[in-house]
mmCIF file of C-alpha atoms in Angstrom:
data_model
loop_
_atom_site.group_PDB
_atom_site.id
_atom_site.type_symbol
_atom_site.label_atom_id
_atom_site.label_comp_id
_atom_site.label_asym_id
_atom_site.label_seq_id
_atom_site.Cartn_x
_atom_site.Cartn_y
_atom_site.Cartn_z
ATOM 1 C CA UNK A 20 3.137 6.112 -25.613
ATOM 2 C CA UNK A 21 -0.563 5.937 -23.628
ATOM 3 C CA UNK A 22 -2.196 8.854 -22.472
ATOM 4 C CA UNK A 23 -4.682 9.517 -19.311
ATOM 5 C CA UNK A 24 -7.042 11.985 -18.194
ATOM 6 C CA UNK A 25 -7.379 12.415 -14.748
ATOM 7 C CA UNK A 26 -9.416 14.196 -12.964
ATOM 8 C CA UNK A 27 -9.566 13.897 -9.415
ATOM 9 C CA UNK A 28 -11.695 15.417 -6.774
ATOM 10 C CA UNK A 29 -12.111 14.907 -2.260
ATOM 11 C CA UNK A 30 -15.404 17.342 0.142
ATOM 12 C CA UNK A 31 -15.649 16.854 4.180
ATOM 13 C CA UNK A 32 -18.628 18.072 5.101
ATOM 14 C CA UNK A 33 -17.207 19.809 7.638
ATOM 15 C CA UNK A 34 -13.874 20.360 7.203
ATOM 16 C CA UNK A 35 -12.708 17.792 9.200
ATOM 17 C CA UNK A 36 -16.421 16.234 8.661
ATOM 18 C CA UNK A 37 -17.699 13.071 7.186
ATOM 19 C CA UNK A 38 -15.093 13.035 3.463
ATOM 20 C CA UNK A 39 -14.906 11.772 0.582
ATOM 21 C CA UNK A 40 -13.320 11.305 -2.819
ATOM 22 C CA UNK A 41 -14.285 10.410 -6.450
ATOM 23 C CA UNK A 42 -11.489 10.016 -8.993
ATOM 24 C CA UNK A 43 -11.817 9.368 -13.777
ATOM 25 C CA UNK A 44 -9.029 8.422 -15.619
ATOM 26 C CA UNK A 45 -10.039 9.195 -19.390
ATOM 27 C CA UNK A 46 -8.174 8.174 -23.395
ATOM 28 C CA UNK A 47 -6.799 10.749 -23.483
ATOM 29 C CA UNK A 48 -6.896 10.166 -26.806
ATOM 30 C CA UNK A 49 -10.624 8.569 -27.711
ATOM 31 C CA UNK A 50 -11.650 9.903 -24.470
ATOM 32 C CA UNK A 51 -13.503 7.007 -23.027
ATOM 33 C CA UNK A 52 -13.883 6.990 -19.372
ATOM 34 C CA UNK A 53 -11.648 4.242 -18.689
ATOM 35 C CA UNK A 54 -11.993 2.899 -14.592
ATOM 36 C CA UNK A 55 -13.373 5.281 -11.729
ATOM 37 C CA UNK A 56 -12.770 5.524 -8.250
ATOM 38 C CA UNK A 57 -15.122 6.257 -5.393
ATOM 39 C CA UNK A 58 -14.452 6.399 -0.752
ATOM 40 C CA UNK A 59 -15.968 7.752 2.006
ATOM 41 C CA UNK A 60 -13.592 8.469 4.454
ATOM 42 C CA UNK A 61 -14.780 9.019 7.690
ATOM 43 C CA UNK A 62 -13.914 11.747 9.246
ATOM 44 C CA UNK A 63 -11.091 14.437 7.710
ATOM 45 C CA UNK A 64 -10.290 17.819 6.236
ATOM 46 C CA UNK A 65 -11.238 18.724 2.526
ATOM 47 C CA UNK A 66 -7.908 18.924 1.448
ATOM 48 C CA UNK A 67 -6.780 15.823 2.922
ATOM 49 C CA UNK A 68 -9.490 13.922 0.803
ATOM 50 C CA UNK A 69 -8.307 15.680 -2.351
ATOM 51 C CA UNK A 70 -4.949 13.713 -2.276
ATOM 52 C CA UNK A 71 -6.617 10.567 -1.871
ATOM 53 C CA UNK A 72 -8.607 11.255 -4.678
ATOM 54 C CA UNK A 73 -5.664 12.251 -6.265
ATOM 55 C CA UNK A 74 -4.254 8.652 -5.194
ATOM 56 C CA UNK A 75 -7.086 7.086 -6.304
ATOM 57 C CA UNK A 76 -6.203 8.754 -9.578
ATOM 58 C CA UNK A 77 -2.977 7.549 -10.034
ATOM 59 C CA UNK A 78 -3.569 4.260 -9.194
ATOM 60 C CA UNK A 79 -6.379 3.365 -11.493
ATOM 61 C CA UNK A 80 -4.236 5.066 -13.991
ATOM 62 C CA UNK A 81 -0.891 2.929 -13.082
ATOM 63 C CA UNK A 82 -2.849 -0.541 -13.057
ATOM 64 C CA UNK A 83 -4.370 0.824 -16.402
ATOM 65 C CA UNK A 84 -1.560 1.522 -17.978
ATOM 66 C CA UNK A 85 1.843 1.948 -15.836
ATOM 67 C CA UNK A 86 4.057 3.358 -18.731
ATOM 68 C CA UNK A 87 1.467 6.199 -19.875
ATOM 69 C CA UNK A 88 1.673 9.780 -19.480
ATOM 70 C CA UNK A 89 -0.869 10.953 -17.335
ATOM 71 C CA UNK A 90 -2.758 14.598 -17.112
ATOM 72 C CA UNK A 91 -4.350 15.866 -14.307
ATOM 73 C CA UNK A 92 -7.635 17.930 -13.656
ATOM 74 C CA UNK A 93 -8.561 18.660 -10.653
ATOM 75 C CA UNK A 94 -10.495 21.913 -9.388
ATOM 76 C CA UNK A 95 -8.145 21.960 -5.820
ATOM 77 C CA UNK A 96 -5.800 24.992 -6.514
ATOM 78 C CA UNK A 97 -3.833 23.873 -3.652
ATOM 79 C CA UNK A 98 -2.925 20.295 -4.586
ATOM 80 C CA UNK A 99 -3.019 21.677 -8.392
ATOM 81 C CA UNK A 100 0.114 23.939 -6.576
ATOM 82 C CA UNK A 101 1.445 22.050 -4.624
ATOM 83 C CA UNK A 102 2.488 18.689 -6.854
ATOM 84 C CA UNK A 103 3.618 20.803 -9.584
ATOM 85 C CA UNK A 104 5.777 21.782 -7.742
ATOM 86 C CA UNK A 105 5.691 25.949 -7.287
ATOM 87 C CA UNK A 106 3.606 25.527 -3.072
ATOM 88 C CA UNK A 107 5.160 24.417 -0.764
ATOM 89 C CA UNK A 108 3.436 21.667 1.805
ATOM 90 C CA UNK A 109 3.430 21.978 5.028
ATOM 91 C CA UNK A 110 0.556 20.065 7.057
ATOM 92 C CA UNK A 111 2.086 16.552 8.344
ATOM 93 C CA UNK A 112 -1.389 15.313 7.200
ATOM 94 C CA UNK A 113 -0.874 16.349 3.198
ATOM 95 C CA UNK A 114 2.960 15.617 2.936
ATOM 96 C CA UNK A 115 2.622 11.917 2.542
ATOM 97 C CA UNK A 116 -0.017 12.007 0.657
ATOM 98 C CA UNK A 117 1.639 14.125 -2.049
ATOM 99 C CA UNK A 118 3.944 12.486 -1.655
ATOM 100 C CA UNK A 119 3.284 8.681 -2.032
ATOM 101 C CA UNK A 120 1.295 10.763 -5.138
ATOM 102 C CA UNK A 121 4.902 11.206 -6.820
ATOM 103 C CA UNK A 122 6.317 8.243 -6.452
ATOM 104 C CA UNK A 123 3.201 6.589 -8.455
ATOM 105 C CA UNK A 124 4.266 7.672 -11.744
ATOM 106 C CA UNK A 125 7.733 9.277 -13.065
ATOM 107 C CA UNK A 126 7.409 12.970 -11.808
ATOM 108 C CA UNK A 127 7.803 13.103 -16.427
ATOM 109 C CA UNK A 128 4.751 11.670 -17.049
ATOM 110 C CA UNK A 129 2.658 13.872 -14.913
ATOM 111 C CA UNK A 130 1.418 17.428 -15.511
ATOM 112 C CA UNK A 131 -1.265 19.201 -13.730
ATOM 113 C CA UNK A 132 -3.740 21.189 -14.008
ATOM 114 C CA UNK A 133 -6.868 22.972 -12.360
ATOM 115 C CA UNK A 134 -9.652 23.669 -13.516
ATOM 116 C CA UNK A 135 -12.627 25.256 -12.927
ATOM 117 C CA UNK A 136 -15.681 23.628 -10.451
ATOM 118 C CA UNK A 137 -18.001 23.671 -13.118
ATOM 119 C CA UNK A 138 -15.148 21.322 -15.516
ATOM 120 C CA UNK A 139 -14.805 18.808 -12.172
ATOM 121 C CA UNK A 140 -17.963 17.328 -12.788
ATOM 122 C CA UNK A 141 -17.988 13.756 -13.147
ATOM 123 C CA UNK A 142 -15.275 13.071 -10.718
ATOM 124 C CA UNK A 143 -17.201 15.632 -8.077
ATOM 125 C CA UNK A 144 -20.400 13.438 -8.376
ATOM 126 C CA UNK A 145 -18.443 10.036 -7.789
ATOM 127 C CA UNK A 146 -16.840 11.867 -4.381
ATOM 128 C CA UNK A 147 -20.800 13.042 -3.214
ATOM 129 C CA UNK A 148 -22.306 9.753 -4.009
ATOM 130 C CA UNK A 149 -18.986 8.541 -1.133
ATOM 131 C CA UNK A 150 -20.260 10.512 1.654
ATOM 132 C CA UNK A 151 -23.505 10.986 0.771
ATOM 133 C CA UNK A 152 -23.230 6.710 1.400
ATOM 134 C CA UNK A 153 -21.085 6.961 3.769
ATOM 135 C CA UNK A 154 -23.504 9.051 6.091
ATOM 136 C CA UNK A 155 -27.109 7.295 5.233
ATOM 137 C CA UNK A 156 -25.525 3.522 5.144
ATOM 138 C CA UNK A 157 -22.780 4.032 8.253
ATOM 139 C CA UNK A 158 -22.984 7.836 9.413
ATOM 140 C CA UNK A 159 -18.950 9.499 9.835
ATOM 141 C CA UNK A 160 -16.412 7.460 10.983
ATOM 142 C CA UNK A 161 -16.938 3.799 8.014
ATOM 143 C CA UNK A 162 -14.901 3.335 5.287
ATOM 144 C CA UNK A 163 -16.528 1.748 1.535
ATOM 145 C CA UNK A 164 -14.560 1.709 -1.002
ATOM 146 C CA UNK A 165 -16.164 1.185 -4.498
ATOM 147 C CA UNK A 166 -13.369 0.198 -7.958
ATOM 148 C CA UNK A 167 -13.931 0.343 -11.665
ATOM 149 C CA UNK A 168 -11.663 -1.192 -14.795
ATOM 150 C CA UNK A 169 -12.458 -0.317 -18.018
ATOM 151 C CA UNK A 170 -13.742 -3.655 -18.160
ATOM 152 C CA UNK A 171 -16.376 -3.176 -15.425
ATOM 153 C CA UNK A 172 -17.876 -0.051 -17.387
ATOM 154 C CA UNK A 173 -18.626 -1.841 -20.262
ATOM 155 C CA UNK A 174 -21.288 -3.430 -18.786
ATOM 156 C CA UNK A 175 -22.042 -0.369 -16.486
ATOM 157 C CA UNK A 176 -21.121 3.558 -16.983
ATOM 158 C CA UNK A 177 -21.907 4.188 -13.804
ATOM 159 C CA UNK A 178 -20.334 4.191 -10.250
ATOM 160 C CA UNK A 179 -21.557 1.784 -7.825
ATOM 161 C CA UNK A 180 -20.892 3.311 -4.522
ATOM 162 C CA UNK A 181 -21.093 0.415 -2.540
ATOM 163 C CA UNK A 182 -23.138 0.334 0.674
ATOM 164 C CA UNK A 183 -21.494 0.507 3.703
ATOM 165 C CA UNK A 184 -23.265 -1.228 6.707
ATOM 166 C CA UNK A 185 -22.954 -4.780 7.013
ATOM 167 C CA UNK A 186 -26.728 -6.122 6.428
ATOM 168 C CA UNK A 187 -27.258 -4.258 3.157
ATOM 169 C CA UNK A 188 -23.526 -5.092 1.999
ATOM 170 C CA UNK A 189 -23.762 -6.993 -0.962
ATOM 171 C CA UNK A 190 -22.548 -10.207 -2.573
ATOM 172 C CA UNK A 191 -18.556 -10.191 -3.188
ATOM 173 C CA UNK A 192 -17.163 -12.980 -3.809
ATOM 174 C CA UNK A 193 -14.166 -14.493 -3.049
ATOM 175 C CA UNK A 194 -11.391 -12.167 -1.767
ATOM 176 C CA UNK A 195 -8.375 -12.540 -2.801
ATOM 177 C CA UNK A 196 -6.304 -13.397 0.589
ATOM 178 C CA UNK A 197 -2.481 -12.288 1.741
ATOM 179 C CA UNK A 198 -1.517 -14.828 4.271
ATOM 180 C CA UNK A 199 0.997 -13.111 5.423
ATOM 181 C CA UNK A 200 4.810 -14.983 6.077
ATOM 182 C CA UNK A 201 7.795 -13.485 7.456
ATOM 183 C CA UNK A 202 11.260 -15.101 7.071
ATOM 184 C CA UNK A 203 12.191 -17.431 9.946
ATOM 185 C CA UNK A 204 14.999 -16.083 12.006
ATOM 186 C CA UNK A 205 18.934 -15.398 10.649
ATOM 187 C CA UNK A 206 21.924 -14.942 12.597
ATOM 188 C CA UNK A 207 21.394 -12.129 12.318
ATOM 189 C CA UNK A 208 17.792 -12.130 14.404
ATOM 190 C CA UNK A 209 18.036 -12.668 17.783
ATOM 191 C CA UNK A 210 20.774 -9.230 17.620
ATOM 192 C CA UNK A 211 17.875 -7.600 16.291
ATOM 193 C CA UNK A 212 20.420 -6.347 13.897
ATOM 194 C CA UNK A 213 19.755 -3.933 10.518
ATOM 195 C CA UNK A 214 18.823 -6.549 8.029
ATOM 196 C CA UNK A 215 17.239 -4.934 4.258
ATOM 197 C CA UNK A 216 17.990 -5.584 1.123
ATOM 198 C CA UNK A 217 20.521 -3.985 0.675
ATOM 199 C CA UNK A 218 23.275 -5.936 3.025
ATOM 200 C CA UNK A 219 25.240 -8.908 3.100
ATOM 201 C CA UNK A 220 21.241 -11.319 2.124
ATOM 202 C CA UNK A 221 22.027 -13.903 4.470
ATOM 203 C CA UNK A 222 19.961 -17.132 4.479
ATOM 204 C CA UNK A 223 17.969 -18.629 7.133
ATOM 205 C CA UNK A 224 19.839 -20.388 10.597
ATOM 206 C CA UNK A 225 19.334 -23.622 12.267
ATOM 207 C CA UNK A 226 17.069 -22.609 13.992
ATOM 208 C CA UNK A 227 15.245 -20.488 11.074
ATOM 209 C CA UNK A 228 14.802 -24.110 9.382
ATOM 210 C CA UNK A 229 13.282 -25.934 12.333
ATOM 211 C CA UNK A 230 10.430 -22.411 12.381
ATOM 212 C CA UNK A 231 9.934 -23.018 8.634
ATOM 213 C CA UNK A 232 9.103 -26.576 9.000
ATOM 214 C CA UNK A 233 7.220 -26.074 11.900
ATOM 215 C CA UNK A 234 5.209 -23.353 9.443
ATOM 216 C CA UNK A 235 5.260 -25.419 6.691
ATOM 217 C CA UNK A 236 3.417 -28.253 9.291
ATOM 218 C CA UNK A 237 0.671 -26.087 10.677
ATOM 219 C CA UNK A 238 -0.409 -24.628 6.612
ATOM 220 C CA UNK A 239 -0.442 -28.408 5.784
ATOM 221 C CA UNK A 240 -2.380 -29.084 8.531
ATOM 222 C CA UNK A 241 -4.636 -26.233 7.379
ATOM 223 C CA UNK A 242 -4.571 -27.044 3.538
ATOM 224 C CA UNK A 243 -6.136 -23.151 2.572
ATOM 225 C CA UNK A 244 -2.994 -22.297 0.242
ATOM 226 C CA UNK A 245 -2.691 -22.458 -3.492
ATOM 227 C CA UNK A 246 0.299 -20.547 -5.118
ATOM 228 C CA UNK A 247 2.843 -19.122 -3.352
ATOM 229 C CA UNK A 248 5.094 -16.150 -3.942
ATOM 230 C CA UNK A 249 8.099 -14.927 -1.821
ATOM 231 C CA UNK A 250 10.732 -12.175 -1.860
ATOM 232 C CA UNK A 251 14.143 -12.137 -3.996
ATOM 233 C CA UNK A 252 15.950 -12.481 -0.502
ATOM 234 C CA UNK A 253 17.720 -15.728 0.815
ATOM 235 C CA UNK A 254 15.422 -15.918 3.748
ATOM 236 C CA UNK A 255 12.390 -15.771 1.907
ATOM 237 C CA UNK A 256 13.459 -17.944 -0.576
ATOM 238 C CA UNK A 257 14.923 -20.189 1.601
ATOM 239 C CA UNK A 258 11.443 -20.245 3.969
ATOM 240 C CA UNK A 259 9.344 -19.993 1.032
ATOM 241 C CA UNK A 260 10.836 -23.002 -0.742
ATOM 242 C CA UNK A 261 10.541 -25.323 2.517
ATOM 243 C CA UNK A 262 6.714 -24.018 2.941
ATOM 244 C CA UNK A 263 6.700 -25.427 -1.265
ATOM 245 C CA UNK A 264 8.649 -28.247 -0.734
ATOM 246 C CA UNK A 265 5.682 -29.882 2.167
ATOM 247 C CA UNK A 266 2.482 -28.537 0.496
ATOM 248 C CA UNK A 267 3.351 -29.615 -3.326
ATOM 249 C CA UNK A 268 3.559 -25.779 -4.596
ATOM 250 C CA UNK A 269 5.587 -24.009 -6.987
ATOM 251 C CA UNK A 270 7.724 -20.643 -5.621
ATOM 252 C CA UNK A 271 7.300 -17.056 -8.241
ATOM 253 C CA UNK A 272 9.506 -14.917 -6.637
ATOM 254 C CA UNK A 273 8.648 -11.536 -6.678
ATOM 255 C CA UNK A 274 10.532 -8.407 -5.974
ATOM 256 C CA UNK A 275 8.254 -5.868 -4.797
ATOM 257 C CA UNK A 276 8.688 -8.415 -1.049
ATOM 258 C CA UNK A 277 11.587 -7.193 -0.718
ATOM 259 C CA UNK A 278 12.412 -5.780 2.806
ATOM 260 C CA UNK A 279 13.612 -2.002 2.786
ATOM 261 C CA UNK A 280 17.757 -1.415 2.171
ATOM 262 C CA UNK A 281 18.386 -0.168 4.515
ATOM 263 C CA UNK A 282 22.040 1.611 3.607
ATOM 264 C CA UNK A 283 24.747 2.253 6.364
ATOM 265 C CA UNK A 284 22.304 0.493 8.920
ATOM 266 C CA UNK A 285 22.431 -2.857 7.793
ATOM 267 C CA UNK A 286 24.329 -5.105 9.863
ATOM 268 C CA UNK A 287 24.158 -2.297 12.435
ATOM 269 C CA UNK A 288 22.036 -2.871 15.305
ATOM 270 C CA UNK A 289 20.426 -0.073 17.118
ATOM 271 C CA UNK A 290 21.916 1.085 19.576
ATOM 272 C CA UNK A 291 24.689 1.490 16.645
ATOM 273 C CA UNK A 292 23.440 3.309 14.204
ATOM 274 C CA UNK A 293 21.698 6.318 17.758
ATOM 275 C CA UNK A 294 25.923 6.398 18.542
ATOM 276 C CA UNK A 295 27.337 6.848 14.930
ATOM 277 C CA UNK A 296 24.457 8.215 13.074
ATOM 278 C CA UNK A 297 21.788 9.740 15.859
ATOM 279 C CA UNK A 298 20.825 12.774 13.462
ATOM 280 C CA UNK A 299 19.407 10.617 10.835
ATOM 281 C CA UNK A 300 18.117 8.133 13.368
ATOM 282 C CA UNK A 301 15.508 10.726 14.546
ATOM 283 C CA UNK A 302 15.176 12.604 11.000
ATOM 284 C CA UNK A 303 14.007 8.565 10.706
ATOM 285 C CA UNK A 304 12.283 7.937 13.668
ATOM 286 C CA UNK A 305 10.031 11.766 13.137
ATOM 287 C CA UNK A 306 9.051 11.176 9.688
ATOM 288 C CA UNK A 307 8.626 8.156 7.425
ATOM 289 C CA UNK A 308 10.586 10.796 4.274
ATOM 290 C CA UNK A 309 13.706 10.518 6.183
ATOM 291 C CA UNK A 310 16.399 8.221 4.601
ATOM 292 C CA UNK A 311 19.134 5.752 6.212
ATOM 293 C CA UNK A 312 22.224 6.538 5.981
ATOM 294 C CA UNK A 313 24.097 6.470 2.661
ATOM 295 C CA UNK A 314 20.910 6.406 0.658
ATOM 296 C CA UNK A 315 19.107 3.662 2.108
ATOM 297 C CA UNK A 316 14.975 3.021 1.398
ATOM 298 C CA UNK A 317 12.360 5.080 3.234
ATOM 299 C CA UNK A 318 8.644 3.728 4.965
ATOM 300 C CA UNK A 319 7.398 6.520 2.857
ATOM 301 C CA UNK A 320 9.266 5.260 -0.743
ATOM 302 C CA UNK A 321 8.430 1.328 0.800
ATOM 303 C CA UNK A 322 4.609 1.390 1.340
ATOM 304 C CA UNK A 323 4.486 3.020 -2.719
ATOM 305 C CA UNK A 324 6.331 -0.254 -3.982
ATOM 306 C CA UNK A 325 4.666 -2.020 -1.656
ATOM 307 C CA UNK A 326 1.349 -0.204 -2.314
ATOM 308 C CA UNK A 327 1.767 -1.311 -5.484
ATOM 309 C CA UNK A 328 2.463 -5.011 -5.019
ATOM 310 C CA UNK A 329 -0.586 -5.332 -3.578
ATOM 311 C CA UNK A 330 -2.419 -4.688 -6.473
ATOM 312 C CA UNK A 331 -1.134 -6.052 -9.013
ATOM 313 C CA UNK A 332 -0.999 -9.682 -6.360
ATOM 314 C CA UNK A 333 -4.657 -8.650 -6.227
ATOM 315 C CA UNK A 334 -5.522 -8.716 -9.692
ATOM 316 C CA UNK A 335 -4.037 -11.084 -10.114
ATOM 317 C CA UNK A 336 -5.435 -13.956 -8.005
ATOM 318 C CA UNK A 337 -8.902 -12.881 -7.322
ATOM 319 C CA UNK A 338 -10.394 -15.409 -5.440
ATOM 320 C CA UNK A 339 -7.238 -17.473 -3.887
ATOM 321 C CA UNK A 340 -5.058 -17.866 -0.801
ATOM 322 C CA UNK A 341 -1.777 -17.295 -1.666
ATOM 323 C CA UNK A 342 0.960 -17.444 0.568
ATOM 324 C CA UNK A 343 3.271 -14.547 0.754
ATOM 325 C CA UNK A 344 6.616 -15.135 2.388
ATOM 326 C CA UNK A 345 8.579 -11.574 3.523
ATOM 327 C CA UNK A 346 9.604 -8.989 6.122
ATOM 328 C CA UNK A 347 8.356 -7.068 8.645
ATOM 329 C CA UNK A 348 8.934 -3.917 7.379
ATOM 330 C CA UNK A 349 6.653 -5.170 3.763
ATOM 331 C CA UNK A 350 4.015 -7.188 6.428
ATOM 332 C CA UNK A 351 4.179 -4.585 8.864
ATOM 333 C CA UNK A 352 2.776 -2.405 5.612
ATOM 334 C CA UNK A 353 0.102 -3.653 4.234
ATOM 335 C CA UNK A 354 -1.047 -4.800 7.748
ATOM 336 C CA UNK A 355 -0.897 -0.281 7.981
ATOM 337 C CA UNK A 356 -2.549 0.213 4.624
ATOM 338 C CA UNK A 357 -5.113 -1.860 5.631
ATOM 339 C CA UNK A 358 -6.459 -0.918 8.522
ATOM 340 C CA UNK A 359 -5.465 2.954 6.855
ATOM 341 C CA UNK A 360 -3.133 3.176 9.736
ATOM 342 C CA UNK A 361 -0.498 5.988 9.937
ATOM 343 C CA UNK A 362 2.948 5.206 8.819
ATOM 344 C CA UNK A 363 4.087 5.636 12.639
ATOM 345 C CA UNK A 364 2.183 2.612 13.746
ATOM 346 C CA UNK A 365 5.297 0.436 12.062
ATOM 347 C CA UNK A 366 6.917 1.003 15.035
ATOM 348 C CA UNK A 367 3.624 0.042 17.558
ATOM 349 C CA UNK A 368 3.772 -3.596 16.193
ATOM 350 C CA UNK A 369 5.782 -7.331 16.728
ATOM 351 C CA UNK A 370 6.010 -9.224 13.952
ATOM 352 C CA UNK A 371 7.558 -11.678 15.310
ATOM 353 C CA UNK A 372 10.259 -14.938 12.906
ATOM 354 C CA UNK A 373 7.263 -16.908 11.235
ATOM 355 C CA UNK A 374 4.976 -15.599 12.557
ATOM 356 C CA UNK A 375 1.635 -15.565 10.495
ATOM 357 C CA UNK A 376 -0.221 -12.640 9.587
ATOM 358 C CA UNK A 377 -3.702 -12.762 7.273
ATOM 359 C CA UNK A 378 -5.575 -9.765 5.564
ATOM 360 C CA UNK A 379 -7.756 -10.952 2.635
ATOM 361 C CA UNK A 380 -9.451 -8.229 -0.429
ATOM 362 C CA UNK A 381 -13.001 -7.889 -1.404
ATOM 363 C CA UNK A 382 -13.505 -6.938 -4.676
ATOM 364 C CA UNK A 383 -15.688 -3.245 -3.610
ATOM 365 C CA UNK A 384 -11.102 -2.387 -2.796
ATOM 366 C CA UNK A 385 -11.885 -3.493 0.681
ATOM 367 C CA UNK A 386 -9.267 -5.054 3.143
ATOM 368 C CA UNK A 387 -10.051 -7.470 6.256
ATOM 369 C CA UNK A 388 -7.517 -7.916 8.606
ATOM 370 C CA UNK A 389 -7.967 -11.372 9.993
ATOM 371 C CA UNK A 390 -4.690 -12.831 11.978
ATOM 372 C CA UNK A 391 -1.835 -10.867 12.627
ATOM 373 C CA UNK A 392 1.989 -11.707 14.449
ATOM 374 C CA UNK A 393 0.537 -15.781 14.894
ATOM 375 C CA UNK A 394 3.750 -17.649 16.498
ATOM 376 C CA UNK A 395 1.479 -20.643 17.412
ATOM 377 C CA UNK A 396 2.907 -23.022 15.483
ATOM 378 C CA UNK A 397 5.917 -22.290 16.953
ATOM 379 C CA UNK A 398 5.543 -23.503 20.757
#
């Protein structure tokens, strides 16, 4: 089994203040640097920046080999002790970050070690370069990111943290563009019933099939879709099939695009859940880590799954435009992650059946939300 060392750091000039992180992935056997990442985060606390560095390092290691073992080395005693389970995580800003980090690899394949700051110079340098670039080019509050794989590093051994200002931004080439299509209506949609990946898996209604035909015609007029990937559920595959027939494309299926599993709430309305499981519903509304009754999937778990699926598809469709046919929670989560918005923003978005949203992902890791919940093709 392959083994990686992840060294990560984060800093904030003001705590909270202009902040950034750095992370590096090292081959444990050869000591070769395989990946580096750095990002200017805007105004956050020092501890949040450290957790963001940890997340970036673990994600980079996962992209290299999701079956690997990982040894994390950080000079943050807080992060090391909390992630090792010896200290409780009380701060609300750090709880979701820690939960997300714990799900990237199975816990039994990740170990944590505290090291003195002088032994963490590589990640510390990357974090400071990210903060310097952010302060020089845009000032506090404007994000920037850079990431390199081992292929990039064979050509250049230093991190090139990108400029933040538009005027000095490099030409990053064509982005991977995700056109996000929510499936058409099912019999459960107008009744506003929970319909996730653990329920009855309904097909489209007559209204839903008509919506799919309309969106297919609209996408055919645009003529930009180069590939189609669908959730494995019946309503998404049927929607994708109608569009694919119009565009003359095949449909790929990715399980990562499936809807959240709503457990015992599947098929119920919000009012019915409130009546039968009021405490569980209140907890679910209050925390992204809470699961629906009966062992469903939390929004935090969904976000981890969607982030991994996003990274995989961005790599697979770099420079291309791909239609992703999915569901409410995955599409909202992709938008939320692109905007770096908090988890509770999921409850503040309306996503209609057969709507279109668009996110472009550039080579430096920065996303651009270009469209959200467009239903003009249904009018």
